[in-house]
Coordinates of C-alpha atoms in Angstrom, one line a residue:
M1 CA -21.2 -26.1 11.4
T2 CA -19.7 -23.6 8.8
Y3 CA -17.3 -20.8 9.9
E4 CA -19.6 -18.1 9.8
G5 CA -22.5 -20.6 12.3
R6 CA -19.1 -21.1 15.0
L7 CA -18.5 -17.3 15.1
R8 CA -22.0 -16.7 15.7
R9 CA -21.9 -19.1 18.7
L10 CA -18.6 -17.6 19.8
E11 CA -19.9 -14.3 19.6
G12 CA -22.0 -14.1 22.9
A13 CA -20.1 -13.3 26.5
R14 CA -20.0 -16.4 28.4
T15 CA -18.3 -16.8 31.8
V16 CA -15.5 -19.7 32.4
D17 CA -17.4 -23.0 33.9
V18 CA -14.4 -25.5 33.0
A19 CA -13.2 -27.0 36.2
G20 CA -9.2 -26.9 36.8
T21 CA -6.6 -25.9 34.7
P22 CA -6.6 -28.3 30.7
V23 CA -3.4 -30.1 30.2
V24 CA -1.9 -28.4 27.5
T25 CA 1.1 -30.5 25.7
V26 CA 3.0 -29.2 23.1
P27 CA 3.8 -31.3 20.0
N28 CA 6.6 -30.7 17.3
V29 CA 5.0 -28.5 14.7
I30 CA 4.4 -30.9 12.0
D31 CA 1.9 -33.3 14.6
F32 CA 0.6 -29.9 15.9
V33 CA -0.5 -28.5 12.0
T34 CA -1.9 -32.2 11.3
G35 CA -2.7 -34.0 14.4
P36 CA -6.4 -34.9 15.1
D37 CA -6.4 -33.4 18.2
F38 CA -4.7 -29.9 17.7
L39 CA -4.8 -28.2 14.2
D40 CA -6.1 -31.1 12.4
Q41 CA -5.3 -29.7 9.1
R42 CA -3.7 -30.7 6.0
L43 CA -0.1 -30.1 4.7
Y44 CA 1.7 -29.8 1.3
P45 CA 4.9 -31.3 1.6
R46 CA 6.8 -28.4 0.8
Q47 CA 5.0 -26.3 2.9
A48 CA 5.7 -28.7 5.7
T49 CA 9.3 -28.4 4.4
L50 CA 9.0 -24.4 5.5
L51 CA 7.4 -24.9 8.8
K52 CA 9.9 -27.2 9.8
V53 CA 12.6 -24.7 8.7
L54 CA 10.6 -21.4 10.4
F55 CA 10.5 -23.5 13.4
C56 CA 14.2 -24.3 13.7
S57 CA 13.5 -28.1 13.8
P58 CA 16.3 -29.9 12.1
E59 CA 15.6 -32.9 13.6
L60 CA 12.6 -33.1 11.8
F61 CA 14.0 -33.3 8.3
T62 CA 13.6 -35.9 6.0
D63 CA 15.7 -36.7 3.1
Y64 CA 12.7 -34.8 0.7
D65 CA 13.4 -31.6 3.1
R66 CA 17.1 -31.8 2.3
T67 CA 16.5 -32.2 -1.3
V68 CA 13.7 -28.8 -1.0
L69 CA 16.1 -26.7 0.9
A70 CA 19.0 -27.8 -1.4
E71 CA 16.9 -26.8 -4.4
W72 CA 15.7 -23.5 -2.3
T73 CA 19.2 -22.1 -1.4
D74 CA 20.4 -23.0 -4.9
G75 CA 18.5 -19.7 -6.1
F76 CA 20.2 -17.3 -3.8
A77 CA 24.3 -16.4 -3.7
I78 CA 26.6 -14.4 -1.9
A79 CA 27.5 -11.1 -4.1
D80 CA 29.7 -8.6 -3.0
R81 CA 28.2 -5.0 -3.5
S82 CA 29.5 -2.2 -5.2
D83 CA 29.2 0.2 -2.3
G84 CA 31.3 -1.9 -0.1
T85 CA 28.4 -4.1 1.4
A86 CA 27.7 -7.6 1.1
G87 CA 24.3 -9.9 0.7
Y88 CA 22.5 -12.9 -1.0
Q89 CA 21.3 -12.2 -4.2
G90 CA 18.4 -14.0 -6.1
T91 CA 15.2 -14.5 -7.5
Y92 CA 14.1 -17.9 -5.8
G93 CA 14.3 -20.1 -2.7
I94 CA 16.0 -19.5 0.5
V95 CA 19.0 -18.2 1.8
G96 CA 22.1 -20.3 1.6
D97 CA 22.8 -20.0 5.5
V98 CA 19.5 -21.3 6.7
K99 CA 21.3 -23.9 9.0
D100 CA 23.7 -20.9 10.3
R101 CA 20.6 -19.0 11.4
I102 CA 18.4 -22.4 12.7
D103 CA 21.5 -22.9 14.9
F104 CA 22.0 -19.3 15.9
C105 CA 18.1 -19.1 16.9
L106 CA 18.7 -22.2 19.1
A107 CA 21.8 -21.4 20.9
A108 CA 20.0 -18.2 21.7
G109 CA 17.1 -20.5 23.3
R110 CA 14.6 -19.3 20.6
R111 CA 12.0 -22.1 19.2
W112 CA 11.5 -20.3 16.1
V113 CA 13.2 -17.4 13.9
R114 CA 12.4 -13.9 14.9
E115 CA 11.4 -12.2 11.7
V116 CA 9.9 -13.9 8.6
V117 CA 10.4 -11.8 5.5
L118 CA 7.6 -14.1 3.0
V119 CA 7.7 -13.0 -0.9
A120 CA 5.4 -15.0 -2.4
G121 CA 2.9 -15.2 -5.5
R122 CA -0.7 -14.6 -5.1
R123 CA -2.5 -17.9 -4.0
G124 CA 0.7 -18.9 -2.7
S125 CA -0.6 -19.7 0.5
K126 CA 1.1 -17.2 2.6
G127 CA -1.8 -16.6 4.6
F128 CA -2.0 -20.3 5.2
V129 CA 1.5 -20.7 6.4
G130 CA 0.7 -17.3 8.5
A131 CA -1.8 -18.4 10.6
V132 CA -0.9 -21.8 11.2
S133 CA 2.2 -20.4 12.3
A134 CA 0.5 -18.0 14.7
A135 CA -1.6 -20.5 15.7
Y136 CA 1.7 -23.0 17.0
I137 CA 3.4 -19.8 19.1
L138 CA -0.2 -19.0 20.7
W139 CA 0.1 -22.5 21.8
H140 CA 3.5 -22.1 23.3
H141 CA 1.9 -19.3 25.0
L142 CA -0.9 -20.8 26.5
A143 CA 1.5 -23.9 27.4
V144 CA 2.1 -21.3 30.4
A145 CA -0.6 -21.3 32.9
D146 CA -0.2 -17.2 33.9
P147 CA 1.5 -15.9 30.6
Q148 CA 1.1 -12.0 32.5
E149 CA 3.1 -13.3 35.1
H150 CA 5.8 -15.9 33.4
Y151 CA 6.9 -12.4 31.1
G152 CA 6.2 -9.7 33.6
V153 CA 3.0 -8.2 32.4
A154 CA 0.9 -6.2 34.4
R155 CA -1.8 -8.5 35.6
G156 CA -5.2 -7.9 33.8
K157 CA -3.1 -6.6 30.6
Q158 CA -3.7 -8.6 28.1
L159 CA -1.3 -10.2 25.1
H160 CA -2.6 -9.2 21.4
V161 CA -1.8 -10.6 18.3
L162 CA -1.7 -7.8 15.8
V163 CA -2.9 -8.3 12.3
F164 CA -1.6 -5.2 9.8
A165 CA -3.0 -4.5 6.3
G166 CA -3.7 -1.4 4.4
Q167 CA -7.4 -1.4 5.3
Q168 CA -8.9 -3.3 8.1
D169 CA -11.3 -5.0 6.0
Q170 CA -8.3 -6.5 4.0
A171 CA -6.8 -7.4 7.2
R172 CA -10.1 -8.9 8.6
I173 CA -11.1 -10.7 5.6
N174 CA -7.4 -11.9 4.3
Q175 CA -4.8 -13.3 7.1
W176 CA -6.9 -12.5 10.2
R177 CA -9.7 -14.4 9.2
D178 CA -7.4 -17.2 8.1
L179 CA -6.0 -17.2 11.8
T180 CA -9.4 -17.2 13.6
Q181 CA -10.6 -20.0 10.9
V182 CA -7.8 -22.0 11.6
I183 CA -8.4 -21.6 15.6
A184 CA -12.5 -21.8 15.5
Y185 CA -11.9 -25.0 13.9
A186 CA -9.1 -26.8 15.9
P187 CA -10.0 -28.9 18.6
C188 CA -7.2 -27.8 20.9
F189 CA -8.5 -24.3 21.4
A190 CA -11.9 -25.0 21.7
P191 CA -11.5 -24.5 25.7
F192 CA -9.8 -21.4 25.6
I193 CA -11.9 -19.4 23.4
A194 CA -13.8 -16.5 24.6
K195 CA -15.8 -14.9 21.7
M196 CA -15.7 -13.9 18.5
G197 CA -16.3 -10.2 17.1
R198 CA -16.4 -9.0 13.5
D199 CA -12.8 -8.4 13.8
T200 CA -11.6 -9.4 17.3
M201 CA -11.2 -13.3 18.5
W202 CA -10.5 -13.3 22.8
L203 CA -8.5 -16.5 24.4
Y204 CA -8.5 -17.4 27.7
S205 CA -5.2 -18.5 29.5
S206 CA -5.1 -21.7 31.4
A207 CA -4.9 -19.5 34.5
Q208 CA -8.1 -18.0 33.9
L209 CA -10.0 -21.0 32.9
A210 CA -9.2 -22.4 36.1
A211 CA -10.2 -19.3 38.0
G212 CA -13.5 -19.4 36.5
N213 CA -15.8 -16.4 36.1
V214 CA -13.6 -14.1 33.8
D215 CA -15.0 -11.6 31.5
P216 CA -14.6 -13.0 28.1
G217 CA -13.4 -9.0 26.9
D218 CA -11.1 -9.5 29.6
A219 CA -9.2 -12.8 28.0
A220 CA -5.9 -12.7 27.9
F221 CA -5.2 -13.2 24.9
V222 CA -6.9 -10.8 22.0
I223 CA -6.3 -11.2 18.3
S224 CA -7.4 -8.4 16.1
A225 CA -7.6 -6.9 12.7
Q226 CA -5.5 -3.6 12.0
E227 CA -5.5 -0.7 9.8
A228 CA -2.3 0.8 8.8
T229 CA -2.8 3.8 10.9
A230 CA 0.0 5.3 12.8
L231 CA -1.3 4.6 16.4
A232 CA -2.5 1.3 15.5
G233 CA 0.4 -0.6 16.9
R234 CA 1.1 1.7 19.8
G235 CA 0.5 0.5 23.5
P236 CA -0.4 -3.1 23.5
A237 CA 1.9 -6.0 24.5
A238 CA 2.4 -7.7 21.3
V239 CA 3.4 -11.4 21.2
V240 CA 2.8 -11.9 17.7
E241 CA 3.0 -8.9 14.7
M242 CA 1.8 -10.1 11.3
F243 CA 2.0 -7.5 8.1
D244 CA -0.8 -9.1 5.3
E245 CA 0.6 -7.8 1.7
M246 CA 2.9 -5.8 3.5
A247 CA 4.3 -4.5 0.2
H248 CA 1.3 -2.9 -0.6
M249 CA 0.9 -0.6 2.2
V250 CA 0.9 2.7 0.9
A251 CA -0.4 5.9 2.4
G252 CA -3.7 7.7 2.0
G253 CA -5.5 9.5 3.9
T254 CA -5.7 8.3 7.7
N255 CA -3.8 5.3 6.4
R256 CA 0.3 5.2 6.8
A257 CA 2.8 3.6 4.8
A258 CA 4.0 -0.1 5.8
E259 CA 7.6 2.2 7.0
E260 CA 6.1 4.2 9.9
V261 CA 3.2 1.1 10.9
Y262 CA 6.3 -1.6 11.2
S263 CA 8.6 1.4 12.8
A264 CA 5.3 2.1 15.8
A265 CA 4.7 -1.5 16.1
V266 CA 7.4 -3.4 16.0
P267 CA 9.0 -2.3 19.6
A268 CA 5.5 -3.9 21.0
L269 CA 7.2 -7.0 20.8
A270 CA 10.2 -6.6 22.7
Q271 CA 9.2 -7.5 26.0
F272 CA 8.7 -10.7 24.9
G273 CA 12.5 -11.6 24.3
T274 CA 12.9 -14.9 22.1
E275 CA 9.4 -15.7 22.4
S276 CA 8.4 -12.9 19.9
F277 CA 7.6 -13.2 16.4
C278 CA 6.9 -10.9 13.3
F279 CA 5.0 -12.3 9.8
E280 CA 5.5 -10.4 7.1
A281 CA 4.0 -11.4 4.0
S282 CA 3.1 -10.2 0.5
S283 CA 3.8 -10.4 -3.6
P284 CA 6.3 -8.4 -3.9
W285 CA 5.7 -4.9 -5.7
Q286 CA 8.2 -2.1 -6.1
Q287 CA 11.1 -1.8 -4.8
Q288 CA 10.7 0.6 -2.4
G289 CA 9.0 0.8 1.3
A290 CA 9.4 -1.2 4.1
F291 CA 9.1 -4.7 2.6
Y292 CA 11.4 -4.3 0.8
A293 CA 13.8 -3.1 2.8
N294 CA 13.5 -6.1 5.4
Y295 CA 14.0 -7.9 2.4
L296 CA 17.2 -6.8 2.0
R297 CA 18.0 -6.7 5.4
G298 CA 17.3 -10.3 5.8
L299 CA 19.6 -10.6 2.9
A300 CA 22.6 -8.3 4.2
L301 CA 26.0 -10.0 5.2
D302 CA 28.9 -8.5 6.8
P303 CA 31.3 -7.8 4.3
Q304 CA 34.5 -9.8 6.0
T305 CA 32.8 -12.6 7.8
H306 CA 29.6 -13.0 5.0
L307 CA 27.7 -14.1 8.4
S308 CA 24.7 -12.8 8.2
V309 CA 23.5 -9.4 9.8
D310 CA 20.3 -10.7 11.2
R311 CA 21.0 -14.2 12.2
D312 CA 17.9 -14.8 13.6
M313 CA 15.8 -13.5 10.3
L314 CA 14.5 -15.1 7.7
V315 CA 13.7 -14.4 3.8
V316 CA 11.9 -17.0 1.7
Q317 CA 10.8 -15.8 -2.1
L318 CA 8.7 -18.3 -3.7
P319 CA 6.3 -18.4 -6.9
S320 CA 2.8 -19.2 -6.4
Q321 CA 2.7 -22.8 -7.4
E322 CA 6.0 -23.6 -5.2
L323 CA 4.5 -24.7 -2.1
Y324 CA 2.2 -26.9 -4.0
R325 CA 4.3 -29.0 -5.8
D326 CA 4.8 -32.6 -5.0
W327 CA 1.4 -33.1 -3.9
E328 CA 1.3 -36.1 -5.8
L329 CA 4.0 -37.7 -3.3
T330 CA 1.1 -37.8 -0.8
L331 CA -0.8 -40.3 -2.7
R332 CA 1.5 -43.2 -2.2
G333 CA 1.3 -42.9 1.4
E334 CA 5.1 -43.1 1.9
L335 CA 5.8 -39.3 2.6
T336 CA 6.3 -38.9 6.3
G337 CA 5.9 -35.6 8.3
W338 CA 9.5 -36.5 10.3
P339 CA 11.6 -38.9 10.6
G340 CA 9.7 -42.1 12.1
G341 CA 6.6 -40.0 12.0
P342 CA 3.0 -40.5 10.6
V343 CA 2.7 -39.8 7.1
L344 CA 1.4 -37.0 5.2
A345 CA -2.5 -37.1 4.2
P346 CA -3.2 -37.6 0.6
L347 CA -3.7 -34.9 -1.4
D348 CA -5.9 -35.1 -4.7
H349 CA -4.8 -31.5 -6.2
P350 CA -2.8 -28.4 -5.8
I351 CA -4.5 -25.1 -5.2
F352 CA -2.4 -23.6 -7.8
D353 CA -0.1 -25.8 -10.0
A354 CA 1.8 -24.7 -13.6
S355 CA -1.2 -25.1 -16.1
A356 CA -3.5 -22.2 -14.0
A357 CA -0.1 -20.1 -14.0
E358 CA 0.3 -20.3 -18.0
Q359 CA -3.3 -19.2 -18.3
L360 CA -2.2 -15.8 -16.1
R361 CA 0.6 -15.8 -18.1
R362 CA -1.1 -15.5 -21.0
A363 CA -3.5 -13.2 -19.8
D364 CA -1.4 -10.3 -18.6
P365 CA 2.4 -11.2 -19.3
H366 CA 3.1 -7.6 -18.1
N367 CA 2.3 -8.5 -14.5
F368 CA 2.6 -11.8 -14.3
D369 CA 6.5 -12.2 -13.4
V370 CA 5.1 -9.7 -10.2
E371 CA 2.1 -11.1 -9.2
Y372 CA 2.7 -14.9 -9.4
N373 CA 6.5 -15.0 -9.9
A374 CA 7.1 -12.9 -6.7
Q375 CA 9.7 -11.2 -9.0
W376 CA 10.3 -7.5 -7.6
A377 CA 9.0 -4.7 -9.9
T378 CA 11.1 -1.7 -10.2
S379 CA 8.3 1.0 -10.3
V380 CA 4.5 1.2 -11.2
S381 CA 5.5 3.9 -13.3
A382 CA 8.9 2.6 -14.7
Y383 CA 10.6 4.7 -17.3
L384 CA 12.7 1.9 -18.7
P385 CA 11.7 -1.5 -19.9
A386 CA 13.9 -3.8 -17.7
H387 CA 14.5 -6.4 -20.4
E388 CA 16.4 -3.5 -22.1
I389 CA 18.4 -2.5 -19.1
D390 CA 19.7 -5.9 -18.7
A391 CA 20.5 -5.9 -22.6
A392 CA 22.8 -2.5 -21.8
F393 CA 24.8 -4.3 -19.2
A394 CA 25.6 -7.5 -21.4
P395 CA 28.4 -8.8 -23.2
W396 CA 29.7 -5.7 -26.0
A397 CA 32.0 -7.5 -28.8
G398 CA 31.8 -10.9 -27.0
S399 CA 33.1 -9.7 -23.5
L400 CA 31.3 -7.8 -20.3
L401 CA 32.8 -4.0 -20.3
P402 CA 35.6 -3.4 -17.7
M403 CA 35.3 -0.3 -15.3
R404 CA 38.8 1.2 -16.9
S405 CA 40.8 3.7 -15.1
Q406 CA 42.3 5.2 -17.4
G407 CA 42.1 5.5 -22.0
A408 CA 43.6 3.5 -24.6
L409 CA 45.6 5.2 -27.5
G410 CA 43.8 6.5 -30.7
T411 CA 40.1 6.5 -28.7
T412 CA 38.3 9.9 -28.0
Y413 CA 36.8 9.9 -24.6
V414 CA 34.0 12.4 -23.3
A415 CA 33.1 12.8 -19.7
H416 CA 29.7 14.3 -17.8
A417 CA 29.7 15.2 -13.9
D418 CA 26.7 16.0 -12.2
P419 CA 27.8 17.9 -9.4
S420 CA 25.4 18.3 -6.3
V421 CA 25.1 20.0 -3.0
S422 CA 27.5 18.8 0.2
G423 CA 24.8 16.5 1.5
A424 CA 24.3 14.2 -2.1
N425 CA 25.8 12.0 -4.1
F426 CA 27.9 13.7 -7.0
A427 CA 28.5 11.5 -10.0
V428 CA 30.9 11.2 -13.2
M429 CA 30.8 9.2 -16.0
V430 CA 33.4 8.8 -19.1
A431 CA 32.4 7.5 -22.2
H432 CA 33.2 7.0 -26.1
R433 CA 31.4 6.2 -29.2
E434 CA 32.3 3.3 -31.8
Q435 CA 30.8 2.2 -34.9
D436 CA 29.5 -1.3 -35.7
D437 CA 29.6 -2.7 -39.5
A438 CA 26.0 -1.2 -40.3
G439 CA 27.6 2.3 -39.5
R440 CA 25.5 2.5 -36.3
G441 CA 26.9 4.7 -33.4
H442 CA 27.3 2.7 -29.8
L443 CA 27.7 4.8 -26.6
I444 CA 30.6 2.6 -24.5
V445 CA 30.9 3.7 -20.6
D446 CA 34.1 3.2 -19.4
H447 CA 34.4 4.4 -16.4
V448 CA 31.6 5.6 -13.6
H449 CA 32.4 7.3 -10.1
V450 CA 30.2 8.4 -7.3
W451 CA 31.1 10.2 -4.5
R452 CA 28.7 9.8 -1.5
P453 CA 28.3 12.0 1.6
E454 CA 28.8 9.0 3.7
D455 CA 32.0 8.4 2.3
F456 CA 33.3 11.5 4.1
P457 CA 33.6 11.5 8.2
D458 CA 31.5 14.3 8.5
G459 CA 29.2 13.3 6.2
R460 CA 29.8 16.3 3.8
I461 CA 31.5 16.1 0.3
D462 CA 35.1 17.2 0.5
Y463 CA 35.2 19.4 -3.2
E464 CA 38.5 19.4 -3.0
L465 CA 38.7 15.5 -2.7
V466 CA 36.4 15.9 -5.9
T467 CA 38.4 18.4 -8.2
E468 CA 41.7 16.0 -7.7
G469 CA 39.0 13.4 -8.8
L470 CA 38.4 15.1 -11.9
E471 CA 41.7 16.4 -12.7
R472 CA 43.0 12.6 -12.1
L473 CA 40.3 11.7 -15.0
I474 CA 41.0 14.8 -17.4
V475 CA 44.8 13.4 -17.6
R476 CA 44.3 9.7 -17.4
F477 CA 41.4 9.6 -20.3
R478 CA 43.0 13.0 -21.3
L479 CA 39.3 13.8 -22.0
A480 CA 38.3 15.6 -25.4
A481 CA 35.4 17.0 -23.2
L482 CA 34.1 17.6 -19.7
T483 CA 30.5 18.8 -19.1
L484 CA 29.3 19.8 -15.9
D485 CA 25.6 20.3 -15.0
Q486 CA 25.2 23.8 -13.2
F487 CA 26.5 24.2 -10.4
N488 CA 27.2 26.8 -7.4
F489 CA 30.9 25.9 -7.1
A490 CA 32.1 28.8 -9.1
G491 CA 35.8 28.0 -8.1
L492 CA 35.7 24.2 -9.9
L493 CA 35.6 25.3 -14.0
P494 CA 38.6 27.3 -13.4
Q495 CA 40.7 24.9 -11.9
L496 CA 39.7 22.0 -13.9
Q497 CA 40.6 24.4 -17.1
A498 CA 43.7 25.1 -15.2
A499 CA 44.9 21.2 -14.7
A500 CA 44.2 20.7 -18.3
R501 CA 46.4 23.2 -19.4
A502 CA 48.8 22.4 -16.7
N503 CA 49.5 19.0 -18.7
G504 CA 48.9 19.7 -22.1
I505 CA 45.4 18.4 -22.6
G506 CA 42.9 20.2 -24.8
T507 CA 39.7 19.8 -22.8
T508 CA 36.7 21.5 -23.7
I509 CA 35.2 22.3 -20.4
G510 CA 31.5 23.4 -20.1
Q511 CA 28.7 23.9 -18.2
R512 CA 25.2 22.2 -18.7
T513 CA 22.2 24.5 -17.4
A514 CA 18.9 22.0 -16.9
T515 CA 15.7 23.0 -18.7
E516 CA 12.8 20.7 -18.5
R517 CA 12.6 20.6 -22.3
L518 CA 16.1 19.2 -22.5
N519 CA 16.0 17.3 -20.1
T520 CA 13.3 15.3 -21.6
Q521 CA 14.7 15.1 -25.1
M522 CA 17.8 13.6 -23.1
A523 CA 15.3 10.9 -21.6
E524 CA 14.1 10.1 -24.5
T525 CA 17.1 9.7 -26.3
L526 CA 18.3 6.9 -24.1
K527 CA 15.2 5.5 -24.2
T528 CA 15.2 5.1 -27.8
S529 CA 19.2 4.0 -27.6
L530 CA 18.4 1.2 -25.1
N531 CA 15.3 0.1 -27.6
R532 CA 18.1 0.4 -30.1
N533 CA 20.8 -1.4 -28.1
L534 CA 23.4 1.4 -28.4
V535 CA 23.9 1.7 -25.3
H536 CA 26.5 -0.7 -23.3
L537 CA 27.4 -0.5 -19.9
P538 CA 30.0 -2.1 -17.5
H539 CA 28.8 -3.4 -14.0
H540 CA 27.9 -0.8 -11.3
E541 CA 25.4 -1.1 -8.6
L542 CA 24.0 2.3 -8.4
L543 CA 23.8 3.3 -12.2
E544 CA 21.8 -0.2 -12.5
A545 CA 19.4 0.7 -9.3
E546 CA 18.9 4.1 -11.1
L547 CA 17.8 3.0 -14.2
R548 CA 15.7 0.5 -13.2
H549 CA 13.9 2.9 -10.7
L550 CA 13.5 5.8 -13.1
E551 CA 9.9 7.2 -13.1
I552 CA 7.8 9.1 -15.0
R553 CA 5.5 11.0 -13.4
N554 CA 3.0 14.3 -14.8
G555 CA 5.4 13.8 -17.4
R556 CA 8.7 14.0 -16.0
V557 CA 11.1 11.2 -15.8
D558 CA 12.7 11.5 -12.5
H559 CA 14.0 9.6 -9.3
P560 CA 11.4 8.4 -7.1
T561 CA 10.8 10.1 -3.7
R562 CA 10.8 7.1 -1.7
G563 CA 12.0 4.1 -1.2
P564 CA 16.0 2.4 -1.6
V565 CA 16.9 4.1 -4.3
Q566 CA 15.9 8.0 -4.4
T567 CA 18.7 9.2 -6.8
S568 CA 19.4 10.1 -10.4
D569 CA 22.7 11.3 -10.4
V570 CA 24.5 8.5 -12.1
A571 CA 21.7 8.0 -14.8
D572 CA 21.7 11.9 -15.8
C573 CA 25.7 11.5 -16.5
L574 CA 24.5 8.5 -19.2
M575 CA 21.6 10.7 -20.3
N576 CA 23.9 13.5 -20.9
L577 CA 26.3 11.2 -23.0
V578 CA 24.2 9.4 -24.6
H579 CA 22.7 12.8 -25.9
A580 CA 25.8 14.0 -27.0
L581 CA 27.3 11.4 -28.7
I582 CA 24.9 9.5 -30.2
G583 CA 21.9 11.8 -29.8
D584 CA 19.6 12.3 -33.0
N585 CA 20.4 15.8 -32.8
N586 CA 24.2 15.9 -32.7
D587 CA 26.9 15.2 -35.4
H588 CA 27.3 11.4 -35.7
Q589 CA 30.6 11.6 -37.3
L590 CA 32.3 13.0 -34.6
V591 CA 35.1 10.3 -34.1
A592 CA 35.5 10.6 -37.7
D593 CA 36.2 14.3 -37.5
L594 CA 38.5 13.9 -35.0
A595 CA 40.6 11.6 -36.7
R596 CA 41.0 13.5 -39.5
T597 CA 41.4 17.1 -37.8
T598 CA 44.6 18.9 -38.1
V599 CA 46.0 22.3 -36.5
R600 CA 45.5 25.1 -38.6
G601 CA 46.5 28.5 -37.8
S602 CA 46.5 29.8 -33.9
R603 CA 42.7 29.1 -33.3
Q604 CA 41.8 25.5 -34.7
A605 CA 37.9 25.2 -33.5
H606 CA 37.7 22.1 -31.6
P607 CA 35.9 19.0 -33.2
L608 CA 33.9 18.6 -29.8
D609 CA 32.3 22.3 -30.6
H610 CA 29.7 19.9 -32.8
L611 CA 29.1 18.5 -29.1
F612 CA 28.2 21.7 -27.5
D613 CA 26.9 23.3 -30.5
A614 CA 23.8 20.7 -30.6
V615 CA 23.2 21.5 -26.9
H616 CA 23.8 25.1 -27.4
K617 CA 20.3 25.2 -29.7
H618 CA 18.1 24.6 -26.5
G619 CA 20.2 27.0 -24.3
S620 CA 21.5 24.9 -22.4
L621 CA 25.2 25.0 -22.4
G622 CA 27.7 27.7 -22.5
S623 CA 31.5 27.1 -23.1
Q624 CA 33.3 28.2 -19.9
G625 CA 36.9 29.0 -21.5
G626 CA 39.7 26.8 -21.1
T627 CA 39.2 26.5 -25.3
P628 CA 41.7 23.9 -26.7
R629 CA 44.1 25.5 -29.7
G630 CA 45.6 23.6 -32.1
W631 CA 45.4 19.7 -30.2
D632 CA 45.6 17.4 -33.0
P633 CA 43.7 14.0 -32.5
G634 CA 44.7 12.2 -35.1
R635 CA 48.4 11.8 -33.2
G636 CA 45.8 9.4 -30.8
N637 CA 45.4 10.1 -27.1
G638 CA 48.6 9.4 -26.4
G639 CA 50.0 12.6 -28.7
R640 CA 50.9 15.8 -27.0
P641 CA 48.7 18.4 -28.3
R642 CA 50.9 21.7 -29.4
W643 CA 49.7 24.9 -28.1
R644 CA 50.3 28.4 -29.6
A645 CA 50.0 31.6 -27.7
P646 CA 47.0 33.6 -28.4

């Protein structure tokens, strides 16, 4: 009988006519999925490994499983982040502390992890894994004769399995269909199926079967496909929640983004404690939204102990073909589902294999890594190519660039600061220009610092501390020039000018007024310079994140308005310095001019005036006093400027 035919048979209401309570036994997860008396499904070897992990069953691990887990855990490594946090980083596999997470769940009385974030390529069996997982958890609940009484739920209140997707039709034809199809064909569920609708399935409890004469619409369990609306998850008591293609759930019309749906729906699981389950699966997309935020949360570690922040949560990231690998091992009839258990049924082919992957890669190389290799995209409107950003952080002159705290003799340094209101970031960057053998100018970033509101006790930036920090940079790098974006803190520029004079440093200090034309030119200059591999950067997590997330919207380059990265302050600093030091409209002989300049008279034009003049053409920058008098850069940064009275 076809699935549709079976649904038609179940659609009509019927009264319960089964005498007594069916005996419900709960085998291990592999026997439940593959057993002829239960789901009667075939498993690929790596699907079986993943299910053993999700259901905290280390006693089921075979030597094969341990080999696979060693491979998967090698794909993620612990990294200390520049913002003081720590977490796993990787693009393939599973977190390295998976055994600790399993032990934690078992100690807490859990039989499965609380929350799963499965990042997998298209056709990677996400729906199947979710379906058999939810079916197994439902079977545990059916093993309780009267689940309402067991969980303290009001008699007559139904327990829900909610399947969310961006559109109800998407939920119905994908994850909901996968789950209900598994149940509809499973021998073990046959007595419990009350009826089936277009987007809803009802299941009786054992107590209802024993009582008889229960209306199918009042069956204890309801499995429904839900559209991503703000109210979809509110109200029901949910034992399982599933989010299908969660990365692609975005707001539109009455539909809400995944963040809103997830926040509204997850509290419905709280009543079921260790028996609840949240399954989030998707091919990746942009590095923003609830799916990506949950992915990062599942990878987060305590920076001191390096223990997982959410130890009952699991992140898995696998390409499309991964869970079908090693299918040929089933042909030998030697690969058991668990030690001493029955062998896995033979399989004659993978659903998705390497040859299919190669064809798709050739057909659409731009999207292949995202759609099938399960690699996060920065943005569908990403302004800068990822490989060019990678190259900027790669070694320069044979080594990775360090983050310097002071300048070197004989090098001319320029800085740009991007001030902000007290509730947002304040960034500053120091850089210099070097020339290669072909005479091309390269921008070398030496120092990056960001003051964040969260670094201060009241959540507001203390500008006295910022001013002190900028003064230290002027002294330590003996800055030739410092520009700042337009800013309403009127006392900042005079204080910096006074600090430079007090230390005998001829720093030209100016303010840049942003215009749309200049911003566009600077963005294009940065893009061209990255393409020519003329920009070289030390490791800085926020800088890298901002560059990867820059978007072009309506002809403007800016940061995203949602997701984990919604700033561009550090990237703006870089644009300013690239445009000033190696941009096409600026003096490319800047460093040579500085080296040749000597003091003549009481008011020598500063060599960095070339830099300011270039921006003056666009009406973007005005000198703000503090003009250096007679600084001799030929003596190097260690040389002391000579001053004459005006």
